[in-house]
Coordinates of C-alpha atoms and ligand atoms in Angstrom, one line a residue:
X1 CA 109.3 108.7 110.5
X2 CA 108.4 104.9 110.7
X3 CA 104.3 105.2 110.6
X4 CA 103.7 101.7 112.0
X5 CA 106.6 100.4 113.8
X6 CA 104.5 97.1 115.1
X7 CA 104.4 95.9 111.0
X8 CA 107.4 97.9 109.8
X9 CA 110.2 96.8 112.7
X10 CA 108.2 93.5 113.0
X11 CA 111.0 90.9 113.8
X12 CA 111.5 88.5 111.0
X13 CA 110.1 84.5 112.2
X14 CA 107.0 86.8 113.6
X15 CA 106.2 88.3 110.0
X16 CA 107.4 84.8 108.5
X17 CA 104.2 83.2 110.3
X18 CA 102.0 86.2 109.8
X19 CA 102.7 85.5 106.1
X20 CA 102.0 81.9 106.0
X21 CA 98.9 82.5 107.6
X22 CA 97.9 84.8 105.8
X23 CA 99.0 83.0 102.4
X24 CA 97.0 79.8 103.6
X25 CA 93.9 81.8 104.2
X26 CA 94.1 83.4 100.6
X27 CA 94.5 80.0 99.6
X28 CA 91.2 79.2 100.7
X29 CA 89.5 82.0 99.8
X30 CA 90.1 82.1 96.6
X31 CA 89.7 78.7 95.7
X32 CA 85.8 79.4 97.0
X33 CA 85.7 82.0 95.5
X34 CA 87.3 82.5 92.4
X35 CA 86.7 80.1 89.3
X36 CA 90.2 80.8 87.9
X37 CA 92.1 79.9 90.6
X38 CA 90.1 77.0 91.7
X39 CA 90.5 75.6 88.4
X40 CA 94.3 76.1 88.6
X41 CA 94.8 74.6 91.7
X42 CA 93.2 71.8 91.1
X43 CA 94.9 71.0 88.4
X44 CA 98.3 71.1 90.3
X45 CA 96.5 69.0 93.2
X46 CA 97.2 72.1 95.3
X47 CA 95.4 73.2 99.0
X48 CA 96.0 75.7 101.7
X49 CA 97.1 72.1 103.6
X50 CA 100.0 72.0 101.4
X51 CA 101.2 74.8 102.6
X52 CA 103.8 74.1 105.4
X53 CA 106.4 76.7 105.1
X54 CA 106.5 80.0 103.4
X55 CA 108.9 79.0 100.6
X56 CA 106.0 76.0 99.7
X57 CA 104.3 79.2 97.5
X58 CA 106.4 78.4 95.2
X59 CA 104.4 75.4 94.6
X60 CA 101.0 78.0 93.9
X61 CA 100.3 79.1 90.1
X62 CA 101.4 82.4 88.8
X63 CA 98.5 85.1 87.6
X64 CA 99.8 87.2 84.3
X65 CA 98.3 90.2 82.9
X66 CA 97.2 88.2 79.8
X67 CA 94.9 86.5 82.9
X68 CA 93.8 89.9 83.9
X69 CA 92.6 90.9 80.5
X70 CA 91.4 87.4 79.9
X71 CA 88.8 87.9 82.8
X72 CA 87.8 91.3 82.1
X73 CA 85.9 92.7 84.1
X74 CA 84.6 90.9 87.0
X75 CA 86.2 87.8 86.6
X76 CA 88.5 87.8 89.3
X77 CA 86.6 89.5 91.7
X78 CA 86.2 87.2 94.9
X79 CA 83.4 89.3 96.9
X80 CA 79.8 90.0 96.4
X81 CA 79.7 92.8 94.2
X82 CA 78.0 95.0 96.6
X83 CA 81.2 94.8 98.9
X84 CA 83.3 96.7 96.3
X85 CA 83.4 100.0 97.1
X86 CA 85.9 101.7 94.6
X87 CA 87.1 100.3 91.0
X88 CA 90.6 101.5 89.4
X89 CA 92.2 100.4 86.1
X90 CA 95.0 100.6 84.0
X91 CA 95.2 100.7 80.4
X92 CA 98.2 99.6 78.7
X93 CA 98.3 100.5 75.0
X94 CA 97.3 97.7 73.9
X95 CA 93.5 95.5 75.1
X96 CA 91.5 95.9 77.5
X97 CA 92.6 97.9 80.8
X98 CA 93.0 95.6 84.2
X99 CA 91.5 95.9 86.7
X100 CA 91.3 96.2 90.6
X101 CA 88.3 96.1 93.2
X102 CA 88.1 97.4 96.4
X103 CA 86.4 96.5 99.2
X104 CA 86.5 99.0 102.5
X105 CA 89.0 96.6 103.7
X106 CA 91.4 97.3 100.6
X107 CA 91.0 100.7 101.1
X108 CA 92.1 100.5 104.8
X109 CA 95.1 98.1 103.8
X110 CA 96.1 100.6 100.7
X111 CA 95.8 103.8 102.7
X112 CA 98.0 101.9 105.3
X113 CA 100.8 101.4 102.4
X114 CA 100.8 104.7 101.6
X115 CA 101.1 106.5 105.0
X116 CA 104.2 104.4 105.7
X117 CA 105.1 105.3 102.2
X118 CA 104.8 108.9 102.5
X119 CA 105.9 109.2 106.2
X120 CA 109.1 107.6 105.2
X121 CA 110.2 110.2 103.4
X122 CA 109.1 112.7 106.2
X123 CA 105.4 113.5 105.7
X124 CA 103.7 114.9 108.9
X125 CA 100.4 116.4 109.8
X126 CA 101.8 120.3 109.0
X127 CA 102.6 119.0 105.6
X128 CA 101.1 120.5 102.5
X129 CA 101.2 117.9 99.9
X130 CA 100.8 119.2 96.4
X131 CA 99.4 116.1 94.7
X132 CA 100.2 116.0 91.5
X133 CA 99.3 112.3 90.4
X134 CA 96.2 111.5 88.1
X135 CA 93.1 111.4 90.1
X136 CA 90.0 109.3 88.3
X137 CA 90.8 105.6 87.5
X138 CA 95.0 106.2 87.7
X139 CA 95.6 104.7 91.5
X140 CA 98.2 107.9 91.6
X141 CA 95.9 110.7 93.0
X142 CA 94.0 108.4 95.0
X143 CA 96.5 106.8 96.5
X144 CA 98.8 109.7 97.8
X145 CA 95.2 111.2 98.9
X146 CA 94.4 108.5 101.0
X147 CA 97.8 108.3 102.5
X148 CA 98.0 112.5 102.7
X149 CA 95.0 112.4 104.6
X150 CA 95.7 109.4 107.3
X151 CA 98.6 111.2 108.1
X152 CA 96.6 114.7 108.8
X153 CA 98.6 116.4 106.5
X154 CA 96.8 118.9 104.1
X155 CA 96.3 117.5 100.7
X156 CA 95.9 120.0 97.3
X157 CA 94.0 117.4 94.5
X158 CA 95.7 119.1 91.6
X159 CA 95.5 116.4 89.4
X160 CA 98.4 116.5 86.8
X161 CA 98.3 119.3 84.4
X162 CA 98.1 123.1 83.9
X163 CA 101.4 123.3 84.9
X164 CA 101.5 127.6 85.3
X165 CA 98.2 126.9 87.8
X166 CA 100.4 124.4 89.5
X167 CA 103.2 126.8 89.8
X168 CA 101.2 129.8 91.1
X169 CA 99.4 127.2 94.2
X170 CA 102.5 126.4 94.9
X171 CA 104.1 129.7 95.8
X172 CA 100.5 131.0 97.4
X173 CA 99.8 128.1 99.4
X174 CA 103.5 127.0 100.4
X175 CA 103.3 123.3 99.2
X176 CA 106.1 121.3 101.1
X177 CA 105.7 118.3 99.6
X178 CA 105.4 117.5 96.2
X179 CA 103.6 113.8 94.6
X180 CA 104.1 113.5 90.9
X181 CA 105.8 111.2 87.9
X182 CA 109.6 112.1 87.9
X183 CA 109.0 113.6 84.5
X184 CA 106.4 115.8 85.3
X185 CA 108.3 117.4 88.5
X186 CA 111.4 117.9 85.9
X187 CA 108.7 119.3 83.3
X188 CA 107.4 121.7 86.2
X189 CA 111.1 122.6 87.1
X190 CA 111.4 123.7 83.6
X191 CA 108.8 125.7 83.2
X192 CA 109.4 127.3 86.8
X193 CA 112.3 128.3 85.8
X194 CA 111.6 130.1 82.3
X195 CA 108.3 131.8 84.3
X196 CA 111.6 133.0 86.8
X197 CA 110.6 131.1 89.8
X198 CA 113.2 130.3 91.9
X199 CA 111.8 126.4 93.6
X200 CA 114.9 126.3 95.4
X201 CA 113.5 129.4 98.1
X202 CA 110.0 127.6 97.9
X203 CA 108.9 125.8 101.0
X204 CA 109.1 122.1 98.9
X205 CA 111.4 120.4 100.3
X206 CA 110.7 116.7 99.8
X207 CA 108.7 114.3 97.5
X208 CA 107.6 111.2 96.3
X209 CA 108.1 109.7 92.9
X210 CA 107.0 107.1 90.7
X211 CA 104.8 105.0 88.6
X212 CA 107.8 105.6 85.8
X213 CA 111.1 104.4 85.0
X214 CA 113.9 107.2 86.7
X215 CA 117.3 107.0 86.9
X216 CA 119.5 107.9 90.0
X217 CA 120.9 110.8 88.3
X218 CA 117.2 111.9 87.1
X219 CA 116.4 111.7 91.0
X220 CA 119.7 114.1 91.9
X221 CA 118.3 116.5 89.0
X222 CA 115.2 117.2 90.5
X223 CA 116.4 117.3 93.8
X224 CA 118.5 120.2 92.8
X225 CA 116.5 121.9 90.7
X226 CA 114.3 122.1 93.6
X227 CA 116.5 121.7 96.9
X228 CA 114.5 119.0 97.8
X229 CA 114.8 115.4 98.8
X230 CA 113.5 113.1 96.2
X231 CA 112.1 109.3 96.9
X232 CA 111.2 106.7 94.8
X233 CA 107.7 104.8 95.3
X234 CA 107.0 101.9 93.5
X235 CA 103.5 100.2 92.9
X236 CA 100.7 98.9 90.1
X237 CA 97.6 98.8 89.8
X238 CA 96.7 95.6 90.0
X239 CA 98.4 95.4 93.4
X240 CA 96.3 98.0 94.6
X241 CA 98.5 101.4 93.3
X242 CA 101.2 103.7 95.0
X243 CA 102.5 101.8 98.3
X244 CA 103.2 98.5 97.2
X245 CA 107.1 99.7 98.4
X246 CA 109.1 103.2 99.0
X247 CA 112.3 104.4 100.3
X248 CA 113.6 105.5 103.4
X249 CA 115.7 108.1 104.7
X250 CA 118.7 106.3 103.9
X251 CA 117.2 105.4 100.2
X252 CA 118.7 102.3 99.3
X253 CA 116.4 100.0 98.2
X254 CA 112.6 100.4 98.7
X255 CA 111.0 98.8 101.2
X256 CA 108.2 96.4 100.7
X257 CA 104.9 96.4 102.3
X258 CA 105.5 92.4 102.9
X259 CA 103.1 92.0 105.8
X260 CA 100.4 93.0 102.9
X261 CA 102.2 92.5 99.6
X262 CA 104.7 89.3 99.4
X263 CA 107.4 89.7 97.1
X264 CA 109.4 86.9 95.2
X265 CA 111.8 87.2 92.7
X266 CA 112.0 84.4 89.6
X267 CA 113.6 84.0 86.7
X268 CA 111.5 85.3 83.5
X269 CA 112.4 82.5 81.3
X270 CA 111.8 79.2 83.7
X271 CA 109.9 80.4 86.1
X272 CA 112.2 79.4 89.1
X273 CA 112.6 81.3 92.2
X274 CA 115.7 83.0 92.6
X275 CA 117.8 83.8 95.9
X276 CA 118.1 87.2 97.4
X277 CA 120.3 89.6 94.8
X278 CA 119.8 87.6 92.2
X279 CA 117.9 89.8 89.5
X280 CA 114.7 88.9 87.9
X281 CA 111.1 89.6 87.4
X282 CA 109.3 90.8 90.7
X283 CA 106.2 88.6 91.4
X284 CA 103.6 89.9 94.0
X285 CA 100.5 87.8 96.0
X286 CA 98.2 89.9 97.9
X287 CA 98.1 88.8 101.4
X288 CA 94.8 90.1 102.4
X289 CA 92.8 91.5 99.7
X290 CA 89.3 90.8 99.5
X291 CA 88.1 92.1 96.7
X292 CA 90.2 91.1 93.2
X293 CA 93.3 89.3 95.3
X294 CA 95.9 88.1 93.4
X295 CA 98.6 84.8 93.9
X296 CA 101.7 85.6 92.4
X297 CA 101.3 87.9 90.1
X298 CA 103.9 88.2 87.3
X299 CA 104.7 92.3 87.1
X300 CA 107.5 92.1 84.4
X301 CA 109.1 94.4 86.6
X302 CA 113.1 93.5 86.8
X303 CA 115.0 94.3 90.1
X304 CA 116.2 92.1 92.8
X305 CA 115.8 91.8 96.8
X306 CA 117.6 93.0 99.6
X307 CA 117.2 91.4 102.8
X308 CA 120.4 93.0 104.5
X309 CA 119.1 95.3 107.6
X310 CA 118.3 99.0 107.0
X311 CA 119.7 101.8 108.7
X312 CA 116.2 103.0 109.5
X313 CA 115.2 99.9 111.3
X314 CA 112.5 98.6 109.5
X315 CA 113.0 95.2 108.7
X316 CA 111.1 94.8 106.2
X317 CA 112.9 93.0 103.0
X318 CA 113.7 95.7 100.5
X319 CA 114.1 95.9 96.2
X320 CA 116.9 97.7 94.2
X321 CA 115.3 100.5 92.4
X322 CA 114.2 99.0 89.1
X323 CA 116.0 98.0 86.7
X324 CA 113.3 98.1 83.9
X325 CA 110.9 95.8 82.8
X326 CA 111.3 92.6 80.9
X327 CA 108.3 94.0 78.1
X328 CA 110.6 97.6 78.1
X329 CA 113.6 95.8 77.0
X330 CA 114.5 96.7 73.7
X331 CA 117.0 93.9 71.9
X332 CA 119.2 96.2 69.5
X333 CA 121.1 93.4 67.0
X334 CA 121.5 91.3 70.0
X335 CA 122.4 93.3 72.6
X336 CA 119.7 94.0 75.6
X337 CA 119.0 97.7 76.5
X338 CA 117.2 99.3 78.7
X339 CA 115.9 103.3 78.3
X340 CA 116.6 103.6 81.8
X341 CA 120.7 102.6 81.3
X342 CA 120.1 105.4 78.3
X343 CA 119.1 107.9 80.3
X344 CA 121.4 107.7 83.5
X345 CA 124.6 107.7 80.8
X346 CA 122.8 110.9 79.6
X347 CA 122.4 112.8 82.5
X348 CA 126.2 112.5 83.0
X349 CA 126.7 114.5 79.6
X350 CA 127.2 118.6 80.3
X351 CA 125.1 120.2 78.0
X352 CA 122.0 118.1 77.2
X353 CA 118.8 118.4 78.9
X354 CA 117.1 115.6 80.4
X355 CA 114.8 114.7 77.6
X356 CA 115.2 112.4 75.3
X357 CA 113.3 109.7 72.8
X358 CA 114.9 106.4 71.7
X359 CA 113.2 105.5 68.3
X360 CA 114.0 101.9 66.8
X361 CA 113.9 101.0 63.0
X362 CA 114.4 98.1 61.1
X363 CA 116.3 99.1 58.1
X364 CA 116.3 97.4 54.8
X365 CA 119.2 95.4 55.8
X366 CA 116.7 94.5 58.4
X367 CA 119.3 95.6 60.7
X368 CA 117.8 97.4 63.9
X369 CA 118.7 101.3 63.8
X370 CA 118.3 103.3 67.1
X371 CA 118.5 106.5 66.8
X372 CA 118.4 108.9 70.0
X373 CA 117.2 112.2 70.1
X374 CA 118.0 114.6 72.9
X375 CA 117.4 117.9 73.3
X376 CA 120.3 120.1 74.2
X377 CA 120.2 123.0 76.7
X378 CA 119.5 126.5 75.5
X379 CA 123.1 128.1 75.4
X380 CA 124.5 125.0 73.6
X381 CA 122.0 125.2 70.9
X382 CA 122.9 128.6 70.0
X383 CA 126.6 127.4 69.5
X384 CA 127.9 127.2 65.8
X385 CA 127.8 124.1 64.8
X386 CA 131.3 122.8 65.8
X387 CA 130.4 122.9 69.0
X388 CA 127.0 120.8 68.4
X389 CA 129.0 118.3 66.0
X390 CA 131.5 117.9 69.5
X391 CA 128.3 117.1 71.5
X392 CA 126.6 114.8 69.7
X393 CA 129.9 112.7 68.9
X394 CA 130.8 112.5 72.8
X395 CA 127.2 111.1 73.4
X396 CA 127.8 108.6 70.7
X397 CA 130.7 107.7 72.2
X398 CA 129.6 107.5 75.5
X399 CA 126.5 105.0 74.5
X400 CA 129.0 103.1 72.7
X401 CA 130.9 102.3 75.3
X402 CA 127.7 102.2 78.0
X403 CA 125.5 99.8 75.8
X404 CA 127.9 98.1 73.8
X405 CA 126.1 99.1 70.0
X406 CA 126.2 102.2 67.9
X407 CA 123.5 104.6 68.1
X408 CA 123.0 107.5 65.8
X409 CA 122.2 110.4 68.2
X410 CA 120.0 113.5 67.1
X411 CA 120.6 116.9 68.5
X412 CA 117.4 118.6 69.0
X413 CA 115.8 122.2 70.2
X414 CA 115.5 123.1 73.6
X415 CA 111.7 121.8 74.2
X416 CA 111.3 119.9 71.0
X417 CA 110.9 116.4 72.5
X418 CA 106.9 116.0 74.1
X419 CA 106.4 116.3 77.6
X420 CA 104.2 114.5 79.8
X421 CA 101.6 115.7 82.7
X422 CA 101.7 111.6 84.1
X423 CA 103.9 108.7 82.4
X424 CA 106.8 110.1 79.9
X425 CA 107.0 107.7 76.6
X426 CA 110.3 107.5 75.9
X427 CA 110.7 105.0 73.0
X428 CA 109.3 104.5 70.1
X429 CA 109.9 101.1 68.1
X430 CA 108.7 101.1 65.1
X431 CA 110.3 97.7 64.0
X432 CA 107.5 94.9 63.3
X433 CA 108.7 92.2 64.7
Ligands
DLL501 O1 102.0 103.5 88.3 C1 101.1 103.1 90.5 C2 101.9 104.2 91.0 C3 101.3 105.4 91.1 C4 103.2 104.0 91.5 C5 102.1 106.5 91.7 C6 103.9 104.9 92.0 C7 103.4 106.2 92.1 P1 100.3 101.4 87.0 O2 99.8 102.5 86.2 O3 99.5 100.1 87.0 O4 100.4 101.8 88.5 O5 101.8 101.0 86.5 C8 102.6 100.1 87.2 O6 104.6 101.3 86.5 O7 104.7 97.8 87.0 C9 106.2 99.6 86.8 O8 106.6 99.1 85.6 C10 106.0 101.1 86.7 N1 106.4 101.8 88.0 C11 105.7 102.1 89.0 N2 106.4 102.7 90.0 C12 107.7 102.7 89.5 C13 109.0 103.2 90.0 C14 101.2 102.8 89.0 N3 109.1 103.8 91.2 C15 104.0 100.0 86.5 N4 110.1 103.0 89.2 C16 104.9 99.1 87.3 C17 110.0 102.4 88.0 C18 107.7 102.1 88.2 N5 108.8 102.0 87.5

């Protein structure tokens, strides 16, 4: 169901000026009220009055996380502080977390995203969304809450976690919808189906994903573990959570939230804007947020757009499913790689479960070593050893010819590799470099 048709099937030149207007108020605003940006624009001789067409934001400085951290806590807030309403963060493993600040009106705008986010992929008001994100300072919980609730479905706050709890609510109270990291619903299927429970005669029969890296065939595993239809939603924290874009019905791209969020796509190295399909690193400005709004904010996030019309009829532009992200990208002697390339040639091998861990070395040789463990399903495992040997050559061979390098690959136990109740680490690089 499109929630909004007036924004979502908006026709094209009318969102174009919408945008600019918007842009060129932000503009202002922040240069009032924000020290950081006034500073930067001065510097490049920049105003709102420079702003003629929507393509002139190119002209406007970028915002990085290292910005974000720089001006923890406050110092990109652009409101009196008694207008902020609600604070989330995000904490990266390394310095301080960043942050966002909400006013009532960035509430409004995010709880917006995500009913169109979740009523694309067929939320109504009998729904009974299982909500399985991190609720506290994750924008997960909240933000499938907020959207949940605008739509009148009924909402269950699980949280992430206590998986067998989970499990039991949702056979008593008939979830149909299900709002979780990929990882998690797979690490729920699992443990559904070792406790016997059949999810595929459950009521669940869509959900929304995200906030992690997942592969197309990760998204076909789930969906048949638990006859379901899976969608992919896509959003950060410092561009106010969940909602930023999601898929459709026809789930071919995501669909961005433009008349709020305004995508580019650039080239990581120089900086330049590229055209429409060309890959690169996805860079956001907030059109109307009040309270920490951001110009062009650099996500590291690598995908390209799609501005093709959509089956479903919204017109909004759209973004391939990601790609990875430029800080995720691991360069093995040379060669780029990304977990999520990893993982999809995984999922096509019969026998190994969906889990794996990518752990990088330098050797002596100071030669980078990758070595890939994945755990192999239950009746493989008690297999003699031939049969092991014959799996863990095919994978090699398979990555080989996927990635391009050698990687040693480690067969382990069913259940042996970590799971994860919110964002599943896959890799491990212990190389100093
Ligand atoms: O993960 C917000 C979110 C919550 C999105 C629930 C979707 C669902 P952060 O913790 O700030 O916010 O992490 C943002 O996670 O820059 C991406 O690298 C990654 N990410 C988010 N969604 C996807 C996705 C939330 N669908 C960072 N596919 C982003 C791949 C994703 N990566």
């Amino acid at each position: 169901m499109i929630f909004n048709p007036e924004y979502e099937c908006m026709e094209a030149g009318a969102r174009r000026q919408l945008q600019l207007a918007n842009l060129k108020n932000l503009v202002e605003y922040v240069y009032r009220h924000v020290p950081f940006y006034r500073e930067k624009l001065d510097a490049l001789g920049i105003t709102s009055r420079d702003l003629h067409r929507l393509e002139d934001i190119q002209h406007l400085p970028f915002t990085s996380k290292d910005d974000l951290r720089e001006l923890y806590p406050h110092g990109l807030r652009a409101c009196p502080p008694d207008r902020i309403v609600e604070v989330h963060m995000s904490s990266g493993t390394t310095g301080k977390p960043v942050v966002d600040e909400y006013t009532m009106h960035d509430i409004n705008i995010w709880r917006e995203a995500m009913s169109r986010t979740m009523a694309a992929a067929g939320c109504t008001k009998d729904d009974i969304v299982q909500n399985c994100y991190g609720y506290g300072l994750f924008t997960g919980g909240p933000g499938a809450h907020y959207g949940a609730l605008n739509i009148g479905a009924e909402v269950l706050p699980m949280s992430s976690g206590n998986t067998a709890r989970q499990l039991m609510i949702m056979q008593d109270f008939g979830s149909t919808m299900l709002t979780c990291t990929p990882s998690y619903a797979l690490y729920m299927a699992e443990e559904a189906a070792e406790a016997g429970i059949d999810l595929r005669k459950l009521p669940i029969s869509k959900g929304c994903f995200g906030a992690e890296p997942w592969s197309e065939n990760m998204r076909k595993e789930i969906e048949s573990r638990y006859g379901m239809k899976a969608y992919d939603i896509y959003g950060l924290t410092e561009i106010t959570g969940p909602g930023v874009s999601f898929e459709c019905e026809a789930q071919n791209g995501l669909h961005v939230n433009e008349d709020l969020f305004y995508p580019e796509i650039i080239d990581p190295a120089t900086g330049k804007t590229l055209p429409d399909g060309e890959k690169g690193e996805m860079v956001f400005t907030t059109l109307t947020k009040e309270g920490t709004p951001l110009i062009r904010y650099r996500t590291r996030d690598i995908t390209f757009l799609i501005r093709e019309p959509c089956a479903c009829g919204r017109t909004t532009v759209r973004h391939h499913r990601l790609f990875g992200r430029t800080d995720d990208m691991l360069i093995i002697r040379g060669v780029n790689v990304f977990p999520s390339q990893i993982e999809q040639a995984l999922f096509e091998i019969e026998g190994t479960e969906p889990q794996y861990l990518i752990i990088v070395n330098r050797g002596e040789s100071h030669l980078d070593d990758v070595e890939l463990q994945v755990e192999v399903k239950k009746e493989f495992f008690s297999d003699e050893t031939r049969g092991l040997e014959a799996l863990r050559a095919r994978i090699e061979n398979v990555m080989k010819s996927k990635l391009q390098i050698g990687i040693k690959v480690k067969l382990v136990e069913p259940k042996s590799i970590e799971r994860s109740i919110g964002k599943a680490k896959r890799v491990i690089d212990n190389r100093k470099i």
